[in-house]
Every structure is written in C-alpha cells, then in structure tokens.
Coordinates of C-alpha atoms and ligand atoms in Angstrom, one line a residue:
M1 CA 142.2 154.2 129.1
S2 CA 144.4 157.3 129.7
A3 CA 143.0 160.8 129.1
T4 CA 144.7 160.9 125.5
P5 CA 144.4 157.4 124.2
R6 CA 147.7 155.9 123.0
I7 CA 147.1 154.8 119.5
A8 CA 149.5 152.4 117.7
V9 CA 149.5 152.2 114.0
I10 CA 151.0 148.8 112.6
G11 CA 152.5 149.6 109.2
A12 CA 153.8 152.9 107.6
G13 CA 152.5 152.2 104.1
L14 CA 150.4 154.8 102.4
G15 CA 147.3 154.1 104.6
G16 CA 149.3 153.9 108.0
A17 CA 151.3 157.0 107.4
A18 CA 148.2 158.9 106.3
A19 CA 146.3 157.7 109.4
A20 CA 149.2 158.7 111.8
S21 CA 149.5 162.2 110.3
L22 CA 145.7 163.0 110.5
L23 CA 145.6 161.6 114.2
I24 CA 148.6 163.5 115.3
Q25 CA 147.0 166.7 113.8
E26 CA 144.0 166.0 116.0
G27 CA 146.1 165.8 119.1
F28 CA 146.2 162.0 119.6
D29 CA 149.2 160.2 121.1
V30 CA 150.4 158.1 118.2
H31 CA 153.2 155.8 117.3
V32 CA 153.8 153.9 114.1
Y33 CA 155.6 150.5 114.0
E34 CA 157.0 149.6 110.6
Q35 CA 158.6 146.2 110.0
A36 CA 160.8 147.4 107.1
P37 CA 164.3 148.6 108.1
V38 CA 164.0 151.5 105.7
F39 CA 161.9 152.4 102.6
S40 CA 163.4 152.7 99.2
R41 CA 162.2 154.2 95.9
Q42 CA 160.8 151.0 94.2
G43 CA 160.0 151.1 90.5
A44 CA 156.4 151.9 90.5
G45 CA 153.9 154.7 89.8
I46 CA 150.6 155.6 91.3
H47 CA 147.5 157.6 90.4
V48 CA 146.3 160.0 93.0
G49 CA 142.7 161.1 92.4
P50 CA 141.0 164.2 93.7
N51 CA 139.3 162.1 96.4
V52 CA 142.7 161.5 97.9
M53 CA 144.1 165.0 97.1
K54 CA 141.5 166.5 99.4
I55 CA 142.9 164.4 102.2
L56 CA 146.6 165.3 101.4
R57 CA 145.5 169.0 101.5
R58 CA 144.5 168.4 105.2
I59 CA 147.9 166.6 105.8
G60 CA 149.7 169.5 104.2
I61 CA 151.4 167.8 101.2
E62 CA 148.9 168.7 98.4
D63 CA 151.1 171.5 96.9
A64 CA 154.3 169.4 97.1
L65 CA 152.7 166.5 95.4
N66 CA 151.2 168.8 92.8
E67 CA 154.7 170.0 92.0
Q68 CA 156.1 166.5 91.7
G69 CA 153.3 164.8 89.7
S70 CA 152.1 164.7 86.1
H71 CA 148.7 166.2 85.5
P72 CA 147.1 164.4 82.5
E73 CA 144.3 166.5 80.7
S74 CA 142.4 163.1 80.3
W75 CA 142.6 159.4 80.8
H76 CA 142.5 157.6 77.5
S77 CA 141.5 154.0 76.8
R78 CA 142.9 152.6 73.5
H79 CA 142.5 149.4 71.6
W80 CA 145.6 147.2 71.9
E81 CA 146.3 146.7 68.2
T82 CA 144.9 149.7 66.3
G83 CA 145.5 152.4 69.0
D84 CA 141.9 153.5 68.5
I85 CA 140.5 155.5 71.4
L86 CA 137.9 153.6 73.3
A87 CA 137.3 156.2 76.0
Q88 CA 138.5 159.7 76.9
I89 CA 137.7 160.9 80.5
P90 CA 138.5 164.6 81.2
L91 CA 140.9 165.2 84.1
G92 CA 143.3 168.2 84.3
D93 CA 141.4 171.4 85.0
Y94 CA 138.1 169.7 84.7
A95 CA 138.9 167.5 87.7
V96 CA 140.0 170.5 89.8
K97 CA 136.7 172.2 88.9
E98 CA 134.3 169.3 89.1
Y99 CA 135.9 167.1 91.8
G100 CA 137.6 169.8 93.9
A101 CA 141.2 168.9 93.5
S102 CA 143.8 167.7 90.8
Y103 CA 144.1 164.2 89.4
L104 CA 147.8 163.3 89.1
T105 CA 150.2 160.4 88.5
V106 CA 153.4 160.3 90.3
H107 CA 156.2 158.0 91.4
R108 CA 155.0 155.9 94.3
G109 CA 158.2 156.3 96.2
D110 CA 158.1 160.0 95.9
F111 CA 154.6 160.1 97.2
H112 CA 155.3 157.8 100.1
A113 CA 158.4 159.8 101.1
L114 CA 156.2 163.0 101.3
L115 CA 153.7 161.2 103.5
I116 CA 156.6 159.8 105.7
D117 CA 158.3 163.2 106.0
A118 CA 155.0 164.8 107.1
L119 CA 155.2 162.7 110.3
P120 CA 156.9 164.4 113.3
D121 CA 160.3 163.1 114.3
G122 CA 160.0 160.1 116.7
A123 CA 156.5 159.1 115.5
L124 CA 157.7 156.2 113.5
T125 CA 160.1 153.3 114.4
Y126 CA 161.3 151.2 111.6
G127 CA 162.5 147.6 112.1
K128 CA 159.5 146.6 114.3
L129 CA 157.8 143.5 112.9
L130 CA 154.7 142.8 114.9
T131 CA 154.5 139.2 115.7
K132 CA 151.9 139.0 118.4
V133 CA 149.1 141.2 119.7
E134 CA 147.1 140.8 122.8
D135 CA 143.8 142.7 123.6
L136 CA 143.9 142.6 127.4
G137 CA 140.6 144.4 127.7
N138 CA 142.0 147.6 129.3
E139 CA 144.9 147.9 126.8
V140 CA 146.7 146.1 124.1
R141 CA 150.2 144.4 124.3
M142 CA 152.2 144.3 121.1
H143 CA 155.1 141.9 120.7
F144 CA 157.8 142.5 118.2
A145 CA 160.3 140.2 116.4
D146 CA 163.3 142.1 118.1
G147 CA 161.9 140.8 121.4
T148 CA 160.5 144.2 122.4
V149 CA 157.0 144.7 123.8
A150 CA 154.8 147.9 123.7
H151 CA 151.4 148.9 124.9
A152 CA 148.5 151.1 123.4
D153 CA 145.0 151.8 124.0
I154 CA 143.9 151.3 120.5
V155 CA 145.8 149.5 117.7
I156 CA 145.1 150.2 114.0
G157 CA 146.1 147.4 111.5
A158 CA 147.5 149.2 108.5
D159 CA 149.8 146.2 107.9
G160 CA 148.8 145.4 104.3
V161 CA 147.5 142.2 102.5
N162 CA 149.1 139.7 104.9
S163 CA 147.9 141.6 108.1
R164 CA 148.9 140.2 111.5
I165 CA 145.9 142.2 113.0
R166 CA 143.5 140.8 110.4
E167 CA 144.7 137.3 111.5
E168 CA 144.3 138.2 115.1
L169 CA 140.5 139.2 114.4
L170 CA 139.7 136.4 111.9
G171 CA 142.3 133.6 112.1
P172 CA 145.0 132.7 109.6
E173 CA 143.8 132.7 106.0
P174 CA 146.1 133.6 103.1
P175 CA 144.7 136.1 100.4
K176 CA 143.5 134.7 97.0
Y177 CA 145.7 134.9 94.1
A178 CA 143.5 136.6 91.5
G179 CA 145.0 134.7 88.4
Y180 CA 146.8 137.8 87.1
L181 CA 150.2 139.2 87.2
A182 CA 151.3 142.9 87.1
H183 CA 154.5 143.8 85.4
R184 CA 155.8 147.1 86.7
A185 CA 158.6 149.3 85.2
V186 CA 159.7 153.0 85.5
F187 CA 162.3 154.2 83.0
T188 CA 163.3 157.2 81.1
T189 CA 160.9 158.5 78.6
P190 CA 162.3 157.4 75.2
P191 CA 162.1 159.3 72.0
T192 CA 159.0 158.7 69.8
K193 CA 159.6 156.7 66.6
A194 CA 158.0 156.4 63.2
G195 CA 154.8 154.4 63.3
M196 CA 154.0 155.0 66.9
L197 CA 151.6 157.5 68.7
P198 CA 153.2 160.2 70.9
F199 CA 153.0 159.0 74.5
D200 CA 149.8 159.8 76.1
P201 CA 150.1 161.3 79.7
C202 CA 147.7 158.6 81.0
V203 CA 146.6 155.7 78.8
K204 CA 145.3 152.1 79.3
W205 CA 145.8 149.8 76.4
W206 CA 143.1 147.0 76.4
S207 CA 142.6 143.6 74.7
D208 CA 140.1 141.1 75.9
D209 CA 142.2 139.3 78.3
R210 CA 145.1 141.8 79.3
H211 CA 146.0 145.3 79.5
M212 CA 148.9 147.8 79.9
M213 CA 148.5 151.1 81.8
T214 CA 151.1 153.7 81.2
Y215 CA 151.7 157.3 82.5
F216 CA 154.4 159.8 83.4
V217 CA 155.5 159.9 87.0
T218 CA 157.0 163.2 87.1
A219 CA 156.0 166.8 86.3
K220 CA 158.8 167.0 83.7
A221 CA 157.4 163.9 82.0
D222 CA 161.0 162.5 81.9
E223 CA 160.0 159.2 83.5
L224 CA 157.3 156.8 82.3
Y225 CA 155.8 153.9 84.1
Y226 CA 153.8 150.9 82.9
V227 CA 151.8 148.4 84.9
T228 CA 150.1 145.5 83.2
G229 CA 147.5 142.9 84.0
V230 CA 148.4 139.6 82.4
P231 CA 146.7 136.3 83.2
V232 CA 148.9 133.7 84.6
E233 CA 147.3 130.6 86.2
Q234 CA 149.8 129.6 88.9
W235 CA 151.7 131.7 91.5
D236 CA 153.5 130.6 94.6
L237 CA 152.1 132.9 97.3
K238 CA 155.5 132.8 99.1
D239 CA 156.7 135.5 96.6
R240 CA 154.9 138.8 96.5
W241 CA 156.9 139.6 93.3
L242 CA 159.7 138.3 91.1
P243 CA 162.1 139.8 88.5
S244 CA 160.7 139.7 84.9
S245 CA 162.3 140.6 81.6
K246 CA 161.9 142.4 78.2
E247 CA 161.6 138.9 76.7
E248 CA 158.7 138.0 78.8
M249 CA 157.0 141.3 78.1
R250 CA 157.5 140.8 74.4
D251 CA 155.9 137.3 74.7
A252 CA 152.9 138.7 76.7
F253 CA 152.2 141.7 74.3
R254 CA 153.2 140.2 70.9
G255 CA 151.3 142.0 68.2
W256 CA 150.4 144.9 70.2
H257 CA 150.6 148.5 68.8
P258 CA 154.1 149.9 68.0
T259 CA 153.7 152.4 70.8
V260 CA 153.5 149.5 73.4
Q261 CA 156.5 147.8 71.7
A262 CA 158.4 151.0 72.1
L263 CA 157.7 151.0 75.9
I264 CA 158.9 147.5 76.1
D265 CA 162.0 148.3 74.1
A266 CA 162.9 151.2 76.5
T267 CA 162.4 149.0 79.6
V268 CA 165.6 148.8 81.8
E269 CA 164.2 146.7 84.7
V270 CA 160.8 145.0 85.0
T271 CA 159.3 143.1 88.0
K272 CA 156.1 141.1 88.2
W273 CA 153.7 141.3 91.0
S274 CA 151.0 138.8 92.0
L275 CA 147.5 140.3 92.2
L276 CA 145.8 139.3 95.6
E277 CA 142.3 139.8 96.8
R278 CA 140.1 138.9 99.7
D279 CA 136.4 138.7 99.8
P280 CA 134.8 141.5 102.0
L281 CA 135.6 140.8 105.7
P282 CA 132.7 140.0 108.1
L283 CA 134.2 142.4 110.6
W284 CA 136.6 145.4 110.5
S285 CA 137.4 145.7 114.2
R286 CA 137.0 143.9 117.6
G287 CA 137.7 145.3 121.1
R288 CA 140.6 147.7 120.7
L289 CA 141.9 146.4 117.3
V290 CA 140.6 147.9 113.9
L291 CA 141.8 147.4 110.3
L292 CA 142.3 149.7 107.3
G293 CA 143.4 149.6 103.7
D294 CA 144.8 146.5 102.3
A295 CA 144.6 144.8 105.7
C296 CA 140.9 145.1 105.4
H297 CA 140.0 145.1 101.6
P298 CA 142.9 144.2 99.4
M299 CA 141.9 144.4 95.7
K300 CA 143.2 144.1 92.1
P301 CA 144.6 147.4 91.2
H302 CA 142.5 148.0 88.1
M303 CA 140.7 151.0 89.4
A304 CA 144.0 152.5 90.7
Q305 CA 142.2 153.1 94.0
G306 CA 143.6 150.6 96.5
A307 CA 146.0 153.1 98.3
A308 CA 143.0 155.7 97.8
M309 CA 140.7 153.4 99.8
A310 CA 143.3 153.0 102.5
I311 CA 143.9 156.8 102.8
E312 CA 140.1 157.4 102.8
D313 CA 139.7 154.8 105.5
A314 CA 142.4 156.6 107.5
A315 CA 140.5 159.9 107.2
M316 CA 137.2 158.4 108.0
L317 CA 138.5 156.7 111.1
V318 CA 139.9 159.8 112.5
R319 CA 136.6 161.6 111.6
C320 CA 134.8 158.9 113.6
F321 CA 137.1 159.2 116.6
K322 CA 136.3 162.9 116.6
E323 CA 132.6 162.3 116.3
V324 CA 132.2 160.1 119.2
G325 CA 135.4 160.5 121.1
A326 CA 138.3 157.9 120.9
E327 CA 137.5 156.8 124.4
H328 CA 134.4 155.3 123.0
H329 CA 136.5 153.4 120.5
E330 CA 134.1 150.5 119.8
L331 CA 131.3 153.1 118.8
A332 CA 133.9 155.0 116.6
F333 CA 134.8 151.7 115.0
G334 CA 131.2 150.8 114.3
L335 CA 130.5 154.2 112.7
Y336 CA 133.8 153.9 110.8
E337 CA 132.8 150.5 109.2
A338 CA 129.2 151.6 108.5
N339 CA 130.7 154.6 106.6
R340 CA 133.4 152.8 104.7
A341 CA 132.4 149.1 104.0
E342 CA 130.0 149.8 101.1
R343 CA 132.4 152.2 99.2
A344 CA 135.4 150.0 99.7
S345 CA 133.4 146.9 98.6
K346 CA 132.2 148.7 95.4
V347 CA 135.7 149.7 94.5
Q348 CA 136.8 146.1 95.2
R349 CA 134.1 144.6 92.9
I350 CA 134.7 147.0 90.0
S351 CA 138.5 146.5 90.3
H352 CA 138.0 142.7 90.3
D353 CA 135.8 143.1 87.0
N354 CA 138.4 145.4 85.5
T355 CA 135.9 147.5 83.6
W356 CA 136.8 151.0 85.1
L357 CA 137.0 153.6 82.4
R358 CA 137.3 151.2 79.5
T359 CA 134.4 152.9 77.9
N360 CA 133.2 156.5 78.6
E361 CA 131.6 156.7 82.0
D362 CA 131.1 159.2 84.6
P363 CA 133.8 158.8 87.5
A364 CA 132.2 161.6 89.6
W365 CA 131.0 159.1 92.4
C366 CA 134.7 158.1 93.0
F367 CA 136.6 161.2 92.3
G368 CA 134.1 163.7 93.8
Y369 CA 133.9 161.9 97.0
D370 CA 135.0 164.1 100.1
V371 CA 135.5 162.0 103.3
F372 CA 135.4 165.1 105.4
S373 CA 131.9 166.3 104.2
V374 CA 130.1 163.2 103.1
P375 CA 126.9 162.8 105.4
L376 CA 127.6 160.0 108.0
V377 CA 125.2 157.1 108.2
D378 CA 124.5 155.2 111.4
P379 CA 125.7 151.8 112.0
Q380 CA 123.0 149.1 111.3
P381 CA 122.2 146.9 114.4
K382 CA 124.0 143.6 114.2
A383 CA 121.7 140.7 113.5
A384 CA 121.0 138.7 116.7
T385 CA 122.7 135.3 116.6
A386 CA 120.6 132.3 117.6
T387 CA 121.7 130.5 120.7
Ligands
FAD401 C1 150.6 146.5 90.7 C2 149.9 147.4 91.6 C3 149.5 148.8 91.2 C4 148.8 149.7 92.1 N1 148.5 150.8 91.6 C5 147.8 151.7 92.4 C6 147.4 153.1 92.0 O1 147.8 153.5 91.0 N2 146.5 153.8 93.0 C7 146.2 153.3 94.0 O2 145.4 154.0 94.9 N3 146.6 152.0 94.5 C8 147.2 151.2 93.7 N4 147.7 150.0 94.1 C9 147.1 149.5 95.4 C10 148.0 149.9 96.6 O3 149.4 149.7 96.4 C11 147.6 149.4 97.9 O4 146.2 149.2 98.0 C12 148.2 150.2 99.0 O5 149.5 150.2 99.1 C13 147.6 149.7 100.4 O6 148.1 150.5 101.4 P1 148.1 150.0 102.9 O7 148.8 151.1 103.6 O8 146.9 149.5 103.3 O9 149.2 148.7 102.8 P2 150.6 148.6 102.3 O10 151.0 149.7 101.4 O11 150.9 147.2 102.0 O12 151.5 149.0 103.7 C14 151.5 148.0 104.7 C15 152.8 148.4 105.6 O13 152.8 147.5 106.8 C16 154.0 146.9 107.0 N5 153.8 145.8 107.7 C17 153.2 144.6 107.2 N6 153.2 143.6 108.3 C18 153.8 144.2 109.3 C19 154.0 143.8 110.7 N7 153.6 142.5 111.0 N8 154.5 144.6 111.5 C20 154.9 145.9 111.2 N9 154.7 146.3 109.9 C21 154.1 145.5 109.0 C22 154.6 146.8 105.4 O14 156.0 146.7 105.4 C23 154.1 148.0 104.8 O15 154.9 149.1 105.0 C24 148.4 149.2 93.4 C25 148.8 147.8 93.7 C26 149.5 147.0 92.9 C27 149.9 145.5 93.4

C-alpha cells in the first residue's frame, strides 16, 4: 500500500459523498465513482436530525442547510380520520439544546447538492458504473461499464441497495420487497380551506395499515412534501419506482381527514417507490472492501433515518481509520463494524415495525448520538469455525 492509501468510494449518494468529504478533510487520497451521468432535483424531501447535523458541521455545510431547511417546533402524529394528536415530540430549540444541533426537513435534492458541492473539484467522476471489482491482495482493481479500469488500496461500497460491492462480498441476492409502497410528491404549499387544519410543519398521519408523512422542504414553507407507506402485495423488483396519480392517492386515502385530501388535491406529480430491506448482513467488509449505508443495511424509511445511518457510518469509518491507521485497514474495518452494527440494526428493526414516534417517546438515543464522541467498543473475537 502506498504511504497515503488510495481510497475509492463507489457511489456519490448521501453516504458516499459524506464519506469522501470527511476522508479528504483527513488528508486521504480519495476518488468517488458515480454511475449516474448527473444528479437532478427529484421530487422528495428528507428529515435531517441532530445526529446528522453534527456530522454536516464537520463537513462545513451545517449553516447552509440550516438556511435552506424548515425547522419544525415539533413532530406531530395524528389520527387519520379525526386529526386528533397521538404524539407531540419537541424539536426546534429543544433539539438544539438537548441534542446539540437542529432538526430540519429539506428538499433531498438541495441537501444532496450541498454535499456534492462540498467535494473538491476533480474528486468525483460521473458516468462510472462499476461492473466488476477484484481484490488482488495488494490492491483492488475496478472495472467500469465504459471499459475503463482503475486501482485503489481500499474500496468503500456506498453503492446503495443493489450494491455491486455487497454482491462481491456475499454473492448475488436481490433485496426483499417489504410489501409497502411509498408515494412521494413535492408541490407548492396550497392555501388552507374550511374544514381542514393548518399544515403542521412536520406531521405523520396514521391508520392501522398505512400512513402519510408531510412536511415543508424549504425555510419559506412554500413547498410541501408527502411520503406514504401503503401496503401493496406485489412489486416487480426491476422497477425501483413508477409514476402514480392523484386518483391512486384518492383510492389509497379515501375517508382520511380533509387536510390529507387537500394535500392530494394540490399534488402536481407523484411517484411510487418500492420499499426494500435486507436482513442484517453477516459481514460488512472483507480484505480491502467495506460497505456503508444502504449497501449494508437498507431499511424501510419509517424512522427517516436511512440516510442518517449512511452518513453516521461514513463518519465512524473515518474515525476508525484515524484510530488505527488506514494502512491497517482490516483492523479499522473490524472496529467500524463493531461500532456501527448494533445501532444500524436497531434502526432497521424499528423502521421495519413502523412504530417510531407514533406515541410519545423519548428519541434522545437516536437524535442525541454523536459519532465523534461516543466511546468506541472493541470488536468481539469472531467465533472459531469447526473444521
Ligand atoms: C421513500 C423514502 C423516503 C426516505 N426518507 C428518508 C428520510 O427522511 N431521512 C433519511 O435519513 N433517509 C430516508 N430515506 C432513506 C435514504 O434515502 C437512504 O437510506 C439513503 O439514500 C442511503 O444512502 P446511500 O448513500 O447508502 O445510498 P444511495 O442514496 O442509494 O446512493 C447510492 C449511489 O450509488 C450509485 N451507484 C449504485 N450502483 C453503482 C455502481 N455499480 N457503480 C457506481 N455507482 C453506483 C447510485 O447511483 C447512487 O448515487 C428514505 C428512503 C425512501 C425510499
């Protein structure tokens, strides 16, 4: 391995872009390979909790994101039909004071653009679909669909739910369709009408078998977003998402509160996404390859913490490189997994059950987490395998 290890990050999603920024700050030689020809502002919002904002502070984009996003005073859970409040979780100033950073909701495309712009020129190449990876022992060879080949000392698989790096580690296995779709739409905030509630800045409407989460995605509150969870038995895994329609939304939410109907009426364009999961992986790394984010632990989005886990993974991986030295990459990977697997699996499990903040509960264990100061635990020795 060269004196400064060459680190390749596969995928410039939220996890990969965060990992690259943090690694570059620490002086590593990093290049990011992204299959997309370019990123666009797709119609989706995202929650960014204090646990992530503390990492974005280190990357240098906390202030810019604070300016862009909406800062809800609280998270509301409401009954689907009556609108009665089921839970009210304080955020706003309380989050800053108790958890060490703000809780905000923002347009996912705006957040992603900030992370990408934080990368130095030349650190990211678009249009690079990784097709094959070979760990040669002393380095890794990467093959791309455009016929090019590149080499690195360490390869980070931040390549999402259908990760090519995960496949290299564990063999081909499609993710599991969770039996739910998520409709997503971003649109101009409509006026309030008689019979409806004013739009809460951050609210989840719940029935027994489905939900709709809605929030503002700009500081000016001029754009609203909803994302649903609706049970649908079958889905063809070849499609990650498909177009949906107001009619489909009306069918899925018939009889729901007038505020929900107003959101559907105001919809301009709506898409529906398959929700995909995997069971916790038996390993997160081997040799010179390591996974993070959805490549490693894809989950239903019902805690709004999937990207948060990817970004926390990125920060912990960098912390572990610093702790033991990237030249001891296998030690670093062991330490990283030991300090991430339990938390990521817990978030995966609660997301699967879709119980998060439905009733009043204390979210401090999630939002108060600080990846930079949490005490590190040692890796457990692997159980000996019988021969
Ligand atoms: C409906 C919905 C709502 C959600 N809401 C939230 C939320 O509010 N808060 C939250 O924290 N999370 C949320 N999530 C989860 C979040 O979107 C994911 O967990 C997060 O995007 C994972 O980030 P990642 O970087 O690991 O993977 P991705 O974002 O999937 O990025 C992977 C990147 O790798 C690239 N790539 C893939 N294969 C290759 C290859 N072979 N070669 C090169 N590049 C490749 C892809 O093009 C992509 O850019 C939501 C998810 C869904 C579906």
